[in-house]
mmCIF file of C-alpha atoms in Angstrom:
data_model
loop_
_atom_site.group_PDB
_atom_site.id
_atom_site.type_symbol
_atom_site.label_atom_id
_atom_site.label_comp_id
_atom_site.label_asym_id
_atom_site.label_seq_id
_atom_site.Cartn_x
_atom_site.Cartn_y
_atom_site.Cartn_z
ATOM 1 C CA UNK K 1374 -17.580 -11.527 -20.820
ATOM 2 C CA UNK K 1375 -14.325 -9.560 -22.777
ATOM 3 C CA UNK K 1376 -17.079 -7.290 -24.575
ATOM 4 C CA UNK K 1377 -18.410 -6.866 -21.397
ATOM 5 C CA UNK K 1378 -15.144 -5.678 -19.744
ATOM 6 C CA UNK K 1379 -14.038 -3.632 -22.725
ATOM 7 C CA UNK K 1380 -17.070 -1.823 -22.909
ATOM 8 C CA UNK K 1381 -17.013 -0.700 -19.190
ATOM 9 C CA UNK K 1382 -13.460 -0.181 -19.535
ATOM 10 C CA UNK K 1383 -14.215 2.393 -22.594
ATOM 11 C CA UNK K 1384 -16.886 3.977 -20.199
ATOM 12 C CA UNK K 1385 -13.978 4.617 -17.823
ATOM 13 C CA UNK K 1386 -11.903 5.765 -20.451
ATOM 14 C CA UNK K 1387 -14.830 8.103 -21.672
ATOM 15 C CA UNK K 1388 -15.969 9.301 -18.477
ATOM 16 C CA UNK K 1389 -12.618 10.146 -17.330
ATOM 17 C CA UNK K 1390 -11.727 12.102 -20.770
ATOM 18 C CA UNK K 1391 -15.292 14.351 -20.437
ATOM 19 C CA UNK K 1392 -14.319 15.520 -16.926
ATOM 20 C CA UNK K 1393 -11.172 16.684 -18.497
ATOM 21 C CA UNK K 1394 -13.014 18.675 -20.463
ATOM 22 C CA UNK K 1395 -15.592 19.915 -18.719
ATOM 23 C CA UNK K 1396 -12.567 21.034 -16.024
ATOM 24 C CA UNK K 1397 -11.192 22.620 -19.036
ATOM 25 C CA UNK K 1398 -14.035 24.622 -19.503
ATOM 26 C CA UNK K 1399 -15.315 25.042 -16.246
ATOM 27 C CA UNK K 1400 -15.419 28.889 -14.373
ATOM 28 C CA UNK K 1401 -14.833 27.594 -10.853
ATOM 29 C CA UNK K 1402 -11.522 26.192 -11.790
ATOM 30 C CA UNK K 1403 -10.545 24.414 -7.736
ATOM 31 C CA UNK K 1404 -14.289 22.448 -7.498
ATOM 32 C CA UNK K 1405 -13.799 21.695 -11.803
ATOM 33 C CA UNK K 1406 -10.541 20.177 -11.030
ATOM 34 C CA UNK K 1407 -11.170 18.447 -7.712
ATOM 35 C CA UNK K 1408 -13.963 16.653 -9.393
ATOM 36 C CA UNK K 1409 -11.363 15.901 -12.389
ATOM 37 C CA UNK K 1410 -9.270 14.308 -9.603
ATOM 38 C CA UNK K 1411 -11.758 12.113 -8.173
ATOM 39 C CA UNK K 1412 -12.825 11.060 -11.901
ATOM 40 C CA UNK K 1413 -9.123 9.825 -12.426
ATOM 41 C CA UNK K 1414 -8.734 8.494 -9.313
ATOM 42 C CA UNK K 1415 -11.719 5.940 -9.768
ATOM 43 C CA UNK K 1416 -10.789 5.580 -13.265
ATOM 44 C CA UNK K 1417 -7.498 4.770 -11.900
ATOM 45 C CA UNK K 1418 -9.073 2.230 -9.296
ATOM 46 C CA UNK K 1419 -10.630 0.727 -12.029
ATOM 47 C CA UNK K 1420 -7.781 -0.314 -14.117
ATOM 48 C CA UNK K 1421 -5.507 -0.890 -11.335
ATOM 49 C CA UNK K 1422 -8.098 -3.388 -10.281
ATOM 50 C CA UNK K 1423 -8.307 -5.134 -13.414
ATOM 51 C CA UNK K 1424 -4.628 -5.136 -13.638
ATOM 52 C CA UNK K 1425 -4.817 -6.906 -10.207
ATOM 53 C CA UNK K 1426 -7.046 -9.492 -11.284
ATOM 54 C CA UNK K 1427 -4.590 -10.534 -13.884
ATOM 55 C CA UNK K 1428 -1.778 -13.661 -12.966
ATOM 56 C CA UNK K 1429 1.394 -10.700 -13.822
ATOM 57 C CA UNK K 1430 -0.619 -8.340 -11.412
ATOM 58 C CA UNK K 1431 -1.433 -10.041 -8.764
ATOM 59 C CA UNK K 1432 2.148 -10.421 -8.050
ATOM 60 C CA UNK K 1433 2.929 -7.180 -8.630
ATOM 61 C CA UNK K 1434 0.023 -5.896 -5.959
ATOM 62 C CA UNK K 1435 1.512 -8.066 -3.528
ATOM 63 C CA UNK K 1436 4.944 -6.872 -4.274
ATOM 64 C CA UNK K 1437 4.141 -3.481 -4.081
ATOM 65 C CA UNK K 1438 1.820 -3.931 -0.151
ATOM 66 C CA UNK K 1439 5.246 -5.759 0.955
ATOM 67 C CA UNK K 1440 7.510 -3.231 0.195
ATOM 68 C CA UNK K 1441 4.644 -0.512 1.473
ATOM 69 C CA UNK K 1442 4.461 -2.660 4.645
ATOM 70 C CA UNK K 1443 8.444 -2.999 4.853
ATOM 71 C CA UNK K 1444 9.076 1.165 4.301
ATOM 72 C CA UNK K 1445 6.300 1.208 7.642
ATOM 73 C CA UNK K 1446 7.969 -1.083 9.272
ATOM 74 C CA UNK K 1447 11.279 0.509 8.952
ATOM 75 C CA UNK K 1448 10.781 3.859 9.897
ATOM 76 C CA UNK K 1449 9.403 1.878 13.061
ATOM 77 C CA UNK K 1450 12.615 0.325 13.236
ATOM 78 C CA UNK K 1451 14.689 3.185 13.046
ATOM 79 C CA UNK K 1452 12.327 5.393 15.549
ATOM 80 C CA UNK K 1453 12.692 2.429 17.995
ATOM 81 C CA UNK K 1454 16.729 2.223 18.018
ATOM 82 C CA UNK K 1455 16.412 6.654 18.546
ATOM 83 C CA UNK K 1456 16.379 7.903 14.773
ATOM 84 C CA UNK K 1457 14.748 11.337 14.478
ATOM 85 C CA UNK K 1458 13.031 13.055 12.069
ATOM 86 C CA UNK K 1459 10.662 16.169 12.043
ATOM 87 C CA UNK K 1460 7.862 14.103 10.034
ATOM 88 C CA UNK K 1461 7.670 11.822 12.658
ATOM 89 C CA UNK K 1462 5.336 12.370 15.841
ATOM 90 C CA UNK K 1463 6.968 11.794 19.386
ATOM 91 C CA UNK K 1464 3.486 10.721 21.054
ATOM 92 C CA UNK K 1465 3.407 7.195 20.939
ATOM 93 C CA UNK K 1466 6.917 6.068 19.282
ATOM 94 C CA UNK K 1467 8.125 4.070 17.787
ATOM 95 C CA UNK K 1468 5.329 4.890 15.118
ATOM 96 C CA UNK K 1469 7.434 5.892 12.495
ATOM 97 C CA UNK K 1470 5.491 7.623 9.316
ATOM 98 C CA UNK K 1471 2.308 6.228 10.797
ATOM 99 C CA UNK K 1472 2.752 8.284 14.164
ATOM 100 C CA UNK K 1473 1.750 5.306 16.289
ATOM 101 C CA UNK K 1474 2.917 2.364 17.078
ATOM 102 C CA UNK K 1475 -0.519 0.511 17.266
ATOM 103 C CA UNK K 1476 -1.168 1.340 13.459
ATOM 104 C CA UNK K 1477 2.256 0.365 12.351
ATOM 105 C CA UNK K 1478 2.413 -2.533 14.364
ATOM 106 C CA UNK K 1479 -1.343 -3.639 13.030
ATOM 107 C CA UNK K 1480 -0.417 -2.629 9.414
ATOM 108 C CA UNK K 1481 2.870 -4.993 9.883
ATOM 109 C CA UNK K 1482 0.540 -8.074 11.322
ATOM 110 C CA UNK K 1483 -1.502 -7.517 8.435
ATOM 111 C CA UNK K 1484 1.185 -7.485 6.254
ATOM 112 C CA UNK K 1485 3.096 -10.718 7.578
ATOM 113 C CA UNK K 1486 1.315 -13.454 5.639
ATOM 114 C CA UNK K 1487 2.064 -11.852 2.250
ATOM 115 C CA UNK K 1488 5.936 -11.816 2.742
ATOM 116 C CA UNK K 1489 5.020 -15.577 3.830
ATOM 117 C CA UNK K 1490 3.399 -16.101 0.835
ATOM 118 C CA UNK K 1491 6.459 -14.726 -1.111
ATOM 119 C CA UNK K 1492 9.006 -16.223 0.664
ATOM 120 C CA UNK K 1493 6.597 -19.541 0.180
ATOM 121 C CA UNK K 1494 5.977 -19.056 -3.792
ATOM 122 C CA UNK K 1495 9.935 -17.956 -4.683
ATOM 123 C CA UNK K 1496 11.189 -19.545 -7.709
ATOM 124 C CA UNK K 1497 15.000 -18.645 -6.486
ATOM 125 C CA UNK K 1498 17.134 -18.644 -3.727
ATOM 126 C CA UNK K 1499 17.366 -14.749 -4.095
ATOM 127 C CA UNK K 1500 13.380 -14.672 -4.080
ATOM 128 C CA UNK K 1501 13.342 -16.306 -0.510
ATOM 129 C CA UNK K 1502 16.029 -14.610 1.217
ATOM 130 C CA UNK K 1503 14.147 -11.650 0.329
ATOM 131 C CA UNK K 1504 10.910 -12.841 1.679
ATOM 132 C CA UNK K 1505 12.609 -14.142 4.888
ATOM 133 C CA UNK K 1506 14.328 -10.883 5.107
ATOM 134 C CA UNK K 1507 10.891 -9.079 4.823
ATOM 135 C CA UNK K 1508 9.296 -11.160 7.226
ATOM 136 C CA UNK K 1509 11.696 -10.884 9.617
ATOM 137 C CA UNK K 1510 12.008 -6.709 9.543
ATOM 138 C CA UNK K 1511 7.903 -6.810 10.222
ATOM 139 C CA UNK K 1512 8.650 -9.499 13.054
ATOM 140 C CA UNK K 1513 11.066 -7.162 14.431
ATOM 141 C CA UNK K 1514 9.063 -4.186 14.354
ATOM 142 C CA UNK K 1515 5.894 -5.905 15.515
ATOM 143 C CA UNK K 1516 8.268 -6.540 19.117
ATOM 144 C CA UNK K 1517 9.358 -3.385 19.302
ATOM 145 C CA UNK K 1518 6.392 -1.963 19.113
ATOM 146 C CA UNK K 1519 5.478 -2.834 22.247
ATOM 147 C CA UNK K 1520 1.927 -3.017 21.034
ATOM 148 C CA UNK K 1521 -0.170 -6.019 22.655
ATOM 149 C CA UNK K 1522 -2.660 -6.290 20.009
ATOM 150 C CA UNK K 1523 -0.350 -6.786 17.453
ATOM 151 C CA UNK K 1524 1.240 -9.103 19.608
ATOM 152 C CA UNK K 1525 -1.699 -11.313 19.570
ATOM 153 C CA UNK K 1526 -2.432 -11.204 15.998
ATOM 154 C CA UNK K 1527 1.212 -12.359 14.873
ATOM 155 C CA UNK K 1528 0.459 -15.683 16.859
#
């Protein structure tokens, strides 16, 4: 099974290192270097998710949606209580840097159970007051969001 992984991960590795050469070498240098991106993007995917599947990264994928999910929520936050910025859109606030408050809203109800689930598996006080504090930003933005279906989905 580890030969198995290694030698897919050294076709990544392989793959990824021949489209920078072929970008290198390429006349059309935009198309030979938007393929290079997409190479290291999946190559990228592909580590990342075997990172993930690891006991260190899982926590660190989680840890990393929260805070995604908490920035969202935020800017939500701050629209709501008449913050504005020029990135944000006026249509259907508060949205914050989603731009409406149905996505951020649904991106915050999706996001819910994993500060639960961090809050839950804390080995510290610290750890939990963090979680708590997470979950209860989302809750907060999920309300003022006036958005029904997220309404629903947080219970």
């Amino acid at each position: 099974m580890l030969a198995a992984l290694a030698a897919t991960a050294a076709a990544a590795a392989s793959l990824a290192a021949l489209a920078a050469v072929s970008a290198a070498a390429a006349t059309n240098r935009w198309i030979s270097f938007r393929s290079l991106a997409i190479s290291l993007a999946g190559a990228a995917v592909f580590f990342g998710a075997r990172f993930a599947a690891t006991r260190a990264g899982r926590g660190v994928v989680v840890g990393g949606v929260v805070l995604a999910v908490i920035a969202a929520s935020v800017s939500g936050l701050l629209q709501a209580y008449g913050w504005n910025w020029p990135l944000l859109a006026d249509t259907r606030a508060p949205g914050g840097t989603l731009g409406n408050r149905n996505f951020m809203a649904h991106l915050t109800v999706i996001g819910l159970p994993l500060a639960g689930w961090i809050a839950a598996r804390a080995r510290t006080r610290l750890g939990a007051l963090l979680g708590v504090g997470a979950m209860a930003i989302m809750t907060g933005a999920i309300v003022l969001s006036r958005s029904r279906a997220a309404w629903v989905g947080l219970g």
